[in-house]
């Protein structure tokens, strides 16, 4: 689907939800996509991209940042503590801070580096054992801990269980954010970004709807 269709759908969803035009940022998720599809989107003027692996982002984005001005990169996938510095050197936001150990590592590195990407805390709203994220019942404490570490916490992120109605999870995430005075909500993907916007998403992470299906791993 062309980028312009997605941005039109986002604008329509903002209006339908009574939200200000432009209140939702579109993160184009470029993971595993061939580079020509990414440069096509860059050539249309889009500048906000998401990757879920540090190594893949390192392989691709330094060169693209040389060629295109104003790129804003978001890490949306799991982050190991030993890759935290590399991630912080490359990206503008990390959406997947999901445990105290990682938060402490990032805080220490931020002291050292004198700068820190925007931080989103990942909440496992479906309480799925295999999924990353802090449990909803532990979210308030985790948010407080990250704030005491002076991390620039901008909001919360979730990935709803595939087989459940995502709106319930988006609403839960919005509720946890509201009671903690957090305004950022990173939620909504190709199949459900309009429902996420209805529940207050400020950042939608859309991959395949923009770029097409990701090619199978070689
Ligand atoms: C891959 C991915 C997306 C985008 O998924 P699509 O269904 O292709 O839109 C969004 N968020 C995260 C965390 C992802 O890993």
PDB file of C-alpha atoms in Angstrom, residues 10-215:
ATOM      1  CA  UNK A  10      -3.912   7.864   9.998  1.00  0.00           C
ATOM      2  CA  UNK A  11      -5.351  11.343   9.376  1.00  0.00           C
ATOM      3  CA  UNK A  12      -8.875   9.902   9.060  1.00  0.00           C
ATOM      4  CA  UNK A  13      -8.430   7.924  12.288  1.00  0.00           C
ATOM      5  CA  UNK A  14      -7.202  11.046  14.106  1.00  0.00           C
ATOM      6  CA  UNK A  15     -10.293  12.946  12.969  1.00  0.00           C
ATOM      7  CA  UNK A  16     -12.636  10.081  13.857  1.00  0.00           C
ATOM      8  CA  UNK A  17     -11.152   9.966  17.350  1.00  0.00           C
ATOM      9  CA  UNK A  18     -11.415  13.741  17.793  1.00  0.00           C
ATOM     10  CA  UNK A  19      -7.639  14.004  17.955  1.00  0.00           C
ATOM     11  CA  UNK A  20      -5.594  16.893  16.596  1.00  0.00           C
ATOM     12  CA  UNK A  21      -4.276  16.403  13.037  1.00  0.00           C
ATOM     13  CA  UNK A  22      -0.659  15.317  13.203  1.00  0.00           C
ATOM     14  CA  UNK A  23      -0.871  14.030  16.760  1.00  0.00           C
ATOM     15  CA  UNK A  24       0.137  10.528  15.654  1.00  0.00           C
ATOM     16  CA  UNK A  25       3.657   9.803  14.445  1.00  0.00           C
ATOM     17  CA  UNK A  26       4.128   7.083  11.861  1.00  0.00           C
ATOM     18  CA  UNK A  27       7.141   4.834  12.446  1.00  0.00           C
ATOM     19  CA  UNK A  28       7.817   2.971   9.193  1.00  0.00           C
ATOM     20  CA  UNK A  29       9.118  -0.417  10.328  1.00  0.00           C
ATOM     21  CA  UNK A  30      11.838  -1.331   7.861  1.00  0.00           C
ATOM     22  CA  UNK A  31      13.128  -4.528   9.499  1.00  0.00           C
ATOM     23  CA  UNK A  32      14.079  -7.269   7.025  1.00  0.00           C
ATOM     24  CA  UNK A  33      12.984  -5.131   4.077  1.00  0.00           C
ATOM     25  CA  UNK A  34      15.124  -4.833   0.965  1.00  0.00           C
ATOM     26  CA  UNK A  35      16.894  -1.513   0.759  1.00  0.00           C
ATOM     27  CA  UNK A  36      15.186  -0.362  -2.453  1.00  0.00           C
ATOM     28  CA  UNK A  37      11.815  -0.376  -0.681  1.00  0.00           C
ATOM     29  CA  UNK A  38      13.301   1.736   2.111  1.00  0.00           C
ATOM     30  CA  UNK A  39      14.897   4.298  -0.197  1.00  0.00           C
ATOM     31  CA  UNK A  40      11.580   4.546  -2.075  1.00  0.00           C
ATOM     32  CA  UNK A  41       9.912   5.635   1.171  1.00  0.00           C
ATOM     33  CA  UNK A  42      12.808   7.976   2.000  1.00  0.00           C
ATOM     34  CA  UNK A  43      12.497   9.507  -1.463  1.00  0.00           C
ATOM     35  CA  UNK A  44       8.847  10.287  -0.728  1.00  0.00           C
ATOM     36  CA  UNK A  45      10.081  12.370   2.206  1.00  0.00           C
ATOM     37  CA  UNK A  46       9.335  10.063   5.123  1.00  0.00           C
ATOM     38  CA  UNK A  47      12.015  10.202   7.815  1.00  0.00           C
ATOM     39  CA  UNK A  48      10.846   8.157  10.837  1.00  0.00           C
ATOM     40  CA  UNK A  49      11.832   4.493  10.766  1.00  0.00           C
ATOM     41  CA  UNK A  50      11.814   1.555  13.136  1.00  0.00           C
ATOM     42  CA  UNK A  51      14.078  -1.479  13.397  1.00  0.00           C
ATOM     43  CA  UNK A  52      13.780  -4.369  15.799  1.00  0.00           C
ATOM     44  CA  UNK A  53      17.398  -5.534  15.856  1.00  0.00           C
ATOM     45  CA  UNK A  54      20.430  -3.451  16.717  1.00  0.00           C
ATOM     46  CA  UNK A  55      22.718  -5.393  14.419  1.00  0.00           C
ATOM     47  CA  UNK A  56      20.445  -5.005  11.408  1.00  0.00           C
ATOM     48  CA  UNK A  57      20.034  -1.300  12.147  1.00  0.00           C
ATOM     49  CA  UNK A  58      23.815  -0.886  12.393  1.00  0.00           C
ATOM     50  CA  UNK A  59      24.261  -2.589   9.051  1.00  0.00           C
ATOM     51  CA  UNK A  60      21.883  -0.340   7.211  1.00  0.00           C
ATOM     52  CA  UNK A  61      21.262   3.051   8.769  1.00  0.00           C
ATOM     53  CA  UNK A  62      24.686   4.696   9.111  1.00  0.00           C
ATOM     54  CA  UNK A  63      25.009   4.744   5.316  1.00  0.00           C
ATOM     55  CA  UNK A  64      21.420   5.906   4.808  1.00  0.00           C
ATOM     56  CA  UNK A  65      21.971   8.688   7.351  1.00  0.00           C
ATOM     57  CA  UNK A  66      24.868   9.869   5.174  1.00  0.00           C
ATOM     58  CA  UNK A  67      22.560  10.042   2.161  1.00  0.00           C
ATOM     59  CA  UNK A  68      19.414  11.474   3.746  1.00  0.00           C
ATOM     60  CA  UNK A  69      19.053  14.310   6.257  1.00  0.00           C
ATOM     61  CA  UNK A  70      16.782  14.276   9.262  1.00  0.00           C
ATOM     62  CA  UNK A  71      16.364  10.546   9.785  1.00  0.00           C
ATOM     63  CA  UNK A  72      14.796   9.592  13.105  1.00  0.00           C
ATOM     64  CA  UNK A  73      15.403   5.987  14.113  1.00  0.00           C
ATOM     65  CA  UNK A  74      13.402   4.012  16.669  1.00  0.00           C
ATOM     66  CA  UNK A  75      14.444   0.677  18.155  1.00  0.00           C
ATOM     67  CA  UNK A  76      11.262  -1.325  18.694  1.00  0.00           C
ATOM     68  CA  UNK A  77      12.618  -4.823  19.391  1.00  0.00           C
ATOM     69  CA  UNK A  78      14.308  -6.640  22.256  1.00  0.00           C
ATOM     70  CA  UNK A  79      17.536  -5.117  23.519  1.00  0.00           C
ATOM     71  CA  UNK A  80      20.306  -7.034  25.248  1.00  0.00           C
ATOM     72  CA  UNK A  81      22.295  -5.049  27.789  1.00  0.00           C
ATOM     73  CA  UNK A  82      25.530  -5.729  25.913  1.00  0.00           C
ATOM     74  CA  UNK A  83      24.053  -4.002  22.823  1.00  0.00           C
ATOM     75  CA  UNK A  84      22.688  -1.020  24.740  1.00  0.00           C
ATOM     76  CA  UNK A  85      25.581   1.314  24.000  1.00  0.00           C
ATOM     77  CA  UNK A  86      25.504   0.526  20.276  1.00  0.00           C
ATOM     78  CA  UNK A  87      21.753   1.122  20.249  1.00  0.00           C
ATOM     79  CA  UNK A  88      22.074   4.416  22.109  1.00  0.00           C
ATOM     80  CA  UNK A  89      24.718   5.626  19.669  1.00  0.00           C
ATOM     81  CA  UNK A  90      22.443   4.949  16.699  1.00  0.00           C
ATOM     82  CA  UNK A  91      18.807   5.509  17.620  1.00  0.00           C
ATOM     83  CA  UNK A  92      16.645   8.419  18.751  1.00  0.00           C
ATOM     84  CA  UNK A  93      14.193   6.339  20.758  1.00  0.00           C
ATOM     85  CA  UNK A  94      14.061   2.910  22.385  1.00  0.00           C
ATOM     86  CA  UNK A  95      10.550   1.457  22.703  1.00  0.00           C
ATOM     87  CA  UNK A  96      11.493  -1.828  24.307  1.00  0.00           C
ATOM     88  CA  UNK A  97      12.849  -1.075  27.770  1.00  0.00           C
ATOM     89  CA  UNK A  98      11.280  -4.025  29.530  1.00  0.00           C
ATOM     90  CA  UNK A  99      13.230  -4.797  32.711  1.00  0.00           C
ATOM     91  CA  UNK A 100      15.052  -3.055  35.568  1.00  0.00           C
ATOM     92  CA  UNK A 101      18.479  -4.372  34.599  1.00  0.00           C
ATOM     93  CA  UNK A 102      18.218  -2.852  31.139  1.00  0.00           C
ATOM     94  CA  UNK A 103      16.909   0.420  32.557  1.00  0.00           C
ATOM     95  CA  UNK A 104      19.878   0.641  34.933  1.00  0.00           C
ATOM     96  CA  UNK A 105      22.352  -0.130  32.156  1.00  0.00           C
ATOM     97  CA  UNK A 106      20.872   2.574  29.936  1.00  0.00           C
ATOM     98  CA  UNK A 107      20.913   5.072  32.814  1.00  0.00           C
ATOM     99  CA  UNK A 108      24.578   4.367  33.519  1.00  0.00           C
ATOM    100  CA  UNK A 109      25.499   4.677  29.831  1.00  0.00           C
ATOM    101  CA  UNK A 110      23.486   7.883  29.530  1.00  0.00           C
ATOM    102  CA  UNK A 111      25.562   9.393  32.370  1.00  0.00           C
ATOM    103  CA  UNK A 112      28.693   8.325  30.576  1.00  0.00           C
ATOM    104  CA  UNK A 113      27.617   9.525  27.121  1.00  0.00           C
ATOM    105  CA  UNK A 114      25.893  12.709  28.282  1.00  0.00           C
ATOM    106  CA  UNK A 115      22.850  11.901  26.163  1.00  0.00           C
ATOM    107  CA  UNK A 116      20.016   9.390  26.040  1.00  0.00           C
ATOM    108  CA  UNK A 117      17.441   8.391  23.452  1.00  0.00           C
ATOM    109  CA  UNK A 118      13.756   8.847  24.293  1.00  0.00           C
ATOM    110  CA  UNK A 119      12.588   5.898  26.345  1.00  0.00           C
ATOM    111  CA  UNK A 120       9.357   3.902  26.090  1.00  0.00           C
ATOM    112  CA  UNK A 121       8.663   1.137  28.583  1.00  0.00           C
ATOM    113  CA  UNK A 122       7.259  -2.069  27.150  1.00  0.00           C
ATOM    114  CA  UNK A 123       4.290  -3.543  28.991  1.00  0.00           C
ATOM    115  CA  UNK A 124       3.263  -7.174  28.489  1.00  0.00           C
ATOM    116  CA  UNK A 125      -0.447  -6.351  28.538  1.00  0.00           C
ATOM    117  CA  UNK A 126      -1.428  -9.908  27.613  1.00  0.00           C
ATOM    118  CA  UNK A 127       0.806 -11.366  30.350  1.00  0.00           C
ATOM    119  CA  UNK A 128       2.201 -13.796  27.788  1.00  0.00           C
ATOM    120  CA  UNK A 129       5.100 -15.862  29.184  1.00  0.00           C
ATOM    121  CA  UNK A 130       7.036 -15.788  25.898  1.00  0.00           C
ATOM    122  CA  UNK A 131       6.660 -12.054  25.387  1.00  0.00           C
ATOM    123  CA  UNK A 132       8.912  -9.270  26.645  1.00  0.00           C
ATOM    124  CA  UNK A 133       7.640  -6.486  28.829  1.00  0.00           C
ATOM    125  CA  UNK A 134       6.862  -5.645  32.400  1.00  0.00           C
ATOM    126  CA  UNK A 135       3.612  -7.071  33.803  1.00  0.00           C
ATOM    127  CA  UNK A 136       0.746  -4.575  34.136  1.00  0.00           C
ATOM    128  CA  UNK A 137       0.724  -5.074  37.909  1.00  0.00           C
ATOM    129  CA  UNK A 138       4.419  -4.104  38.081  1.00  0.00           C
ATOM    130  CA  UNK A 139       4.262  -1.209  35.629  1.00  0.00           C
ATOM    131  CA  UNK A 140       3.717   1.613  38.136  1.00  0.00           C
ATOM    132  CA  UNK A 141       6.777   0.584  40.173  1.00  0.00           C
ATOM    133  CA  UNK A 142       8.882   0.170  37.046  1.00  0.00           C
ATOM    134  CA  UNK A 143       7.893   3.599  35.748  1.00  0.00           C
ATOM    135  CA  UNK A 144       8.810   5.115  39.116  1.00  0.00           C
ATOM    136  CA  UNK A 145      12.163   3.329  39.125  1.00  0.00           C
ATOM    137  CA  UNK A 146      12.977   4.542  35.588  1.00  0.00           C
ATOM    138  CA  UNK A 147      12.076   8.077  36.594  1.00  0.00           C
ATOM    139  CA  UNK A 148      14.304   7.870  39.657  1.00  0.00           C
ATOM    140  CA  UNK A 149      17.106   6.786  37.317  1.00  0.00           C
ATOM    141  CA  UNK A 150      16.403  10.039  35.423  1.00  0.00           C
ATOM    142  CA  UNK A 151      15.656   8.225  32.191  1.00  0.00           C
ATOM    143  CA  UNK A 152      13.736  10.370  29.678  1.00  0.00           C
ATOM    144  CA  UNK A 153      10.596   8.214  29.848  1.00  0.00           C
ATOM    145  CA  UNK A 154       8.210   9.404  27.127  1.00  0.00           C
ATOM    146  CA  UNK A 155       5.609   6.695  27.290  1.00  0.00           C
ATOM    147  CA  UNK A 156       4.616   3.052  27.125  1.00  0.00           C
ATOM    148  CA  UNK A 157       4.616   0.432  24.396  1.00  0.00           C
ATOM    149  CA  UNK A 158       2.747  -2.830  23.904  1.00  0.00           C
ATOM    150  CA  UNK A 159       2.335  -5.674  21.419  1.00  0.00           C
ATOM    151  CA  UNK A 160      -1.074  -7.287  22.010  1.00  0.00           C
ATOM    152  CA  UNK A 161      -1.499 -11.066  21.804  1.00  0.00           C
ATOM    153  CA  UNK A 162      -2.228 -12.053  18.196  1.00  0.00           C
ATOM    154  CA  UNK A 163      -5.454 -13.888  18.952  1.00  0.00           C
ATOM    155  CA  UNK A 164      -7.101 -11.219  21.095  1.00  0.00           C
ATOM    156  CA  UNK A 165      -8.947  -7.991  20.322  1.00  0.00           C
ATOM    157  CA  UNK A 166      -6.144  -5.430  20.423  1.00  0.00           C
ATOM    158  CA  UNK A 167      -8.377  -2.546  21.526  1.00  0.00           C
ATOM    159  CA  UNK A 168      -8.625  -4.005  25.041  1.00  0.00           C
ATOM    160  CA  UNK A 169      -4.836  -4.039  25.295  1.00  0.00           C
ATOM    161  CA  UNK A 170      -4.525  -0.537  23.871  1.00  0.00           C
ATOM    162  CA  UNK A 171      -7.065   0.708  26.409  1.00  0.00           C
ATOM    163  CA  UNK A 172      -5.172  -0.974  29.258  1.00  0.00           C
ATOM    164  CA  UNK A 173      -1.886   0.583  28.135  1.00  0.00           C
ATOM    165  CA  UNK A 174      -3.547   4.009  27.881  1.00  0.00           C
ATOM    166  CA  UNK A 175      -4.950   3.615  31.392  1.00  0.00           C
ATOM    167  CA  UNK A 176      -1.553   2.736  32.896  1.00  0.00           C
ATOM    168  CA  UNK A 177       0.028   5.681  31.064  1.00  0.00           C
ATOM    169  CA  UNK A 178      -2.662   8.140  32.196  1.00  0.00           C
ATOM    170  CA  UNK A 179      -2.410   7.266  35.877  1.00  0.00           C
ATOM    171  CA  UNK A 180       1.368   7.759  35.646  1.00  0.00           C
ATOM    172  CA  UNK A 181       1.153  11.066  33.739  1.00  0.00           C
ATOM    173  CA  UNK A 182       2.796   9.643  30.643  1.00  0.00           C
ATOM    174  CA  UNK A 183       1.634  11.007  27.302  1.00  0.00           C
ATOM    175  CA  UNK A 184       3.406   8.721  24.807  1.00  0.00           C
ATOM    176  CA  UNK A 185       1.664   5.569  23.609  1.00  0.00           C
ATOM    177  CA  UNK A 186       3.537   3.362  21.149  1.00  0.00           C
ATOM    178  CA  UNK A 187       0.884   0.955  19.926  1.00  0.00           C
ATOM    179  CA  UNK A 188      -0.698  -0.227  16.693  1.00  0.00           C
ATOM    180  CA  UNK A 189       0.794  -2.115  13.755  1.00  0.00           C
ATOM    181  CA  UNK A 190      -0.310  -2.794  10.156  1.00  0.00           C
ATOM    182  CA  UNK A 191      -3.443  -4.692  11.111  1.00  0.00           C
ATOM    183  CA  UNK A 192      -4.680  -2.491  13.929  1.00  0.00           C
ATOM    184  CA  UNK A 193      -3.187   1.009  13.839  1.00  0.00           C
ATOM    185  CA  UNK A 194      -6.568   2.706  13.401  1.00  0.00           C
ATOM    186  CA  UNK A 195      -7.899   0.972  16.514  1.00  0.00           C
ATOM    187  CA  UNK A 196      -4.753   2.051  18.367  1.00  0.00           C
ATOM    188  CA  UNK A 197      -5.304   5.669  17.327  1.00  0.00           C
ATOM    189  CA  UNK A 198      -8.887   5.447  18.606  1.00  0.00           C
ATOM    190  CA  UNK A 199      -7.414   4.475  21.994  1.00  0.00           C
ATOM    191  CA  UNK A 200      -4.853   7.300  22.023  1.00  0.00           C
ATOM    192  CA  UNK A 201      -1.744   6.009  20.223  1.00  0.00           C
ATOM    193  CA  UNK A 202       0.872   8.704  19.683  1.00  0.00           C
ATOM    194  CA  UNK A 203       3.281   6.429  17.770  1.00  0.00           C
ATOM    195  CA  UNK A 204       2.109   3.683  15.415  1.00  0.00           C
ATOM    196  CA  UNK A 205       4.617   1.118  14.159  1.00  0.00           C
ATOM    197  CA  UNK A 206       3.642   0.072  10.661  1.00  0.00           C
ATOM    198  CA  UNK A 207       5.772  -2.264   8.554  1.00  0.00           C
ATOM    199  CA  UNK A 208       4.209  -4.607   6.024  1.00  0.00           C
ATOM    200  CA  UNK A 209       1.297  -2.300   5.151  1.00  0.00           C
ATOM    201  CA  UNK A 210       3.838   0.235   3.862  1.00  0.00           C
ATOM    202  CA  UNK A 211       6.627  -1.928   2.479  1.00  0.00           C
ATOM    203  CA  UNK A 212       4.828  -5.137   1.580  1.00  0.00           C
ATOM    204  CA  UNK A 213       5.399  -8.519   3.160  1.00  0.00           C
ATOM    205  CA  UNK A 214       8.846  -9.070   4.592  1.00  0.00           C
ATOM    206  CA  UNK A 215      10.789 -11.536   2.444  1.00  0.00           C
TER     207      UNK A 215
END
